[in-house]
GROMACS .gro file of C-alpha atoms in nm:
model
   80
    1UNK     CA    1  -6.943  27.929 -10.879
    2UNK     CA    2  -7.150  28.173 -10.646
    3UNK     CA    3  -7.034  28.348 -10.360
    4UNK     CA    4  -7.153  28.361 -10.020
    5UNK     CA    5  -7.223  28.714 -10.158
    6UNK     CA    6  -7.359  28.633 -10.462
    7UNK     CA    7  -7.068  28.700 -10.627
    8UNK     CA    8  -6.983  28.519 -11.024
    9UNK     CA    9  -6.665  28.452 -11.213
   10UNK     CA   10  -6.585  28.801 -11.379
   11UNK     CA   11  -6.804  29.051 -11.136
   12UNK     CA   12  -6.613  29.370 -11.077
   13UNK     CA   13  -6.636  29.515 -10.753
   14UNK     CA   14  -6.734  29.909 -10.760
   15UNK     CA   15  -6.855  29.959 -10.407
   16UNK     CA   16  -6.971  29.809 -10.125
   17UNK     CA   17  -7.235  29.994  -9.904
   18UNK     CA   18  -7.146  30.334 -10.118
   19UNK     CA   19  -6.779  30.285 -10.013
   20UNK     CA   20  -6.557  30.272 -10.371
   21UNK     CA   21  -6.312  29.968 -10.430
   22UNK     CA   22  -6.013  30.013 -10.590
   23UNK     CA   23  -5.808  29.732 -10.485
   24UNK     CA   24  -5.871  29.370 -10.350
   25UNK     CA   25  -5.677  29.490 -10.002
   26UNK     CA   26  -5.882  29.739  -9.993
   27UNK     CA   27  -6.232  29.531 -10.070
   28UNK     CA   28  -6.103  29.276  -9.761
   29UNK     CA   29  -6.037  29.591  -9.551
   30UNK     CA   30  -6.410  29.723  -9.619
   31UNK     CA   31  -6.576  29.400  -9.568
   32UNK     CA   32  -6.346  29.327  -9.260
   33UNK     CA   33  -6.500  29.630  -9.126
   34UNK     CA   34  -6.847  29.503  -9.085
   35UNK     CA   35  -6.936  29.166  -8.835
   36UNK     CA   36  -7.008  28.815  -8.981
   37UNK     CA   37  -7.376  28.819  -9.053
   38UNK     CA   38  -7.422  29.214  -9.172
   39UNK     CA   39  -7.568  29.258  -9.518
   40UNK     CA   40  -7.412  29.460  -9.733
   41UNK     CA   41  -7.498  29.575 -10.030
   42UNK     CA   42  -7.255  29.587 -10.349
   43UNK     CA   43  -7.245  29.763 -10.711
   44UNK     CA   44  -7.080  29.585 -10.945
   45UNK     CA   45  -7.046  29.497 -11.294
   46UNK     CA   46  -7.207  29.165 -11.441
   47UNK     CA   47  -7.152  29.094 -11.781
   48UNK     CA   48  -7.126  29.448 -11.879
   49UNK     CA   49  -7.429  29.577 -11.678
   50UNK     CA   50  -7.412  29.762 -11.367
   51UNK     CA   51  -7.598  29.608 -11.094
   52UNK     CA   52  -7.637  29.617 -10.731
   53UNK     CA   53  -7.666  29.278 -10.524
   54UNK     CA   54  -7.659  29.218 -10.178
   55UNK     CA   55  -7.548  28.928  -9.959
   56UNK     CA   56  -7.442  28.832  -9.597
   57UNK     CA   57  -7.046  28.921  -9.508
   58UNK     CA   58  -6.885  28.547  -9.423
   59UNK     CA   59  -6.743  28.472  -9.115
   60UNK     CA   60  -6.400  28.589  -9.023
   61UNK     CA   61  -6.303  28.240  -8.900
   62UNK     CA   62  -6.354  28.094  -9.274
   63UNK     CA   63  -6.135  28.431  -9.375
   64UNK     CA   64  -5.958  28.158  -9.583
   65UNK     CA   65  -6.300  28.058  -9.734
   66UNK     CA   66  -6.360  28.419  -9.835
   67UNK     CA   67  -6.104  28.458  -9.984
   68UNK     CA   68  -6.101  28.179 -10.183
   69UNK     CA   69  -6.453  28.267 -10.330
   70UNK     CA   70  -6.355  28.610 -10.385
   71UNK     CA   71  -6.246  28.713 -10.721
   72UNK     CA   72  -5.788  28.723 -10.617
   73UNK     CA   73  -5.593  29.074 -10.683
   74UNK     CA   74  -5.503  29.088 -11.059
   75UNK     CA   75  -5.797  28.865 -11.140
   76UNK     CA   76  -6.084  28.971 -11.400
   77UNK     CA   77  -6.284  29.026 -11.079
   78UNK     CA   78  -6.121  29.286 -10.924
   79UNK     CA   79  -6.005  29.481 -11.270
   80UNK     CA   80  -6.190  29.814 -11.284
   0.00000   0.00000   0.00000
């Protein structure tokens, strides 16, 4: 299922706006750091291609719907 930023089942995280992710804590942190609305852009890999994709940061009050459409610590998503 997308993302509100365009985010797919088994996307790895690299970097978002040039800043490397390591960790989902950190990725939460990052995005946390910009307002609801900003775009942001995001390298990542997709099905073994590295790609960059861009997409509007959600806002804070759906926090829970973030995270729920972002790939969970441990998951295939946020492997690197």
């Amino acid at each position: 299922r997308d993302s509100a930023l365009n985010l797919k089942g088994g996307d790895v995280i690299l970097s978002i706006d040039g800043r490397d992710i390591a960790t989902a804590p950190q990725m939460y942190r990052v995005l946390r750091s910009y307002d609801a609305g900003d775009t942001v852009h995001l390298d990542i890999m997709r099905q073994k291609r590295r790609i960059t994709i861009s997409g509007k940061v959600p806002d804070r009050q759906r926090g829970s719907t973030m995270r729920k459409r972002m790939p969970e610590p441990g998951s295939r998503g946020m492997e690197r």
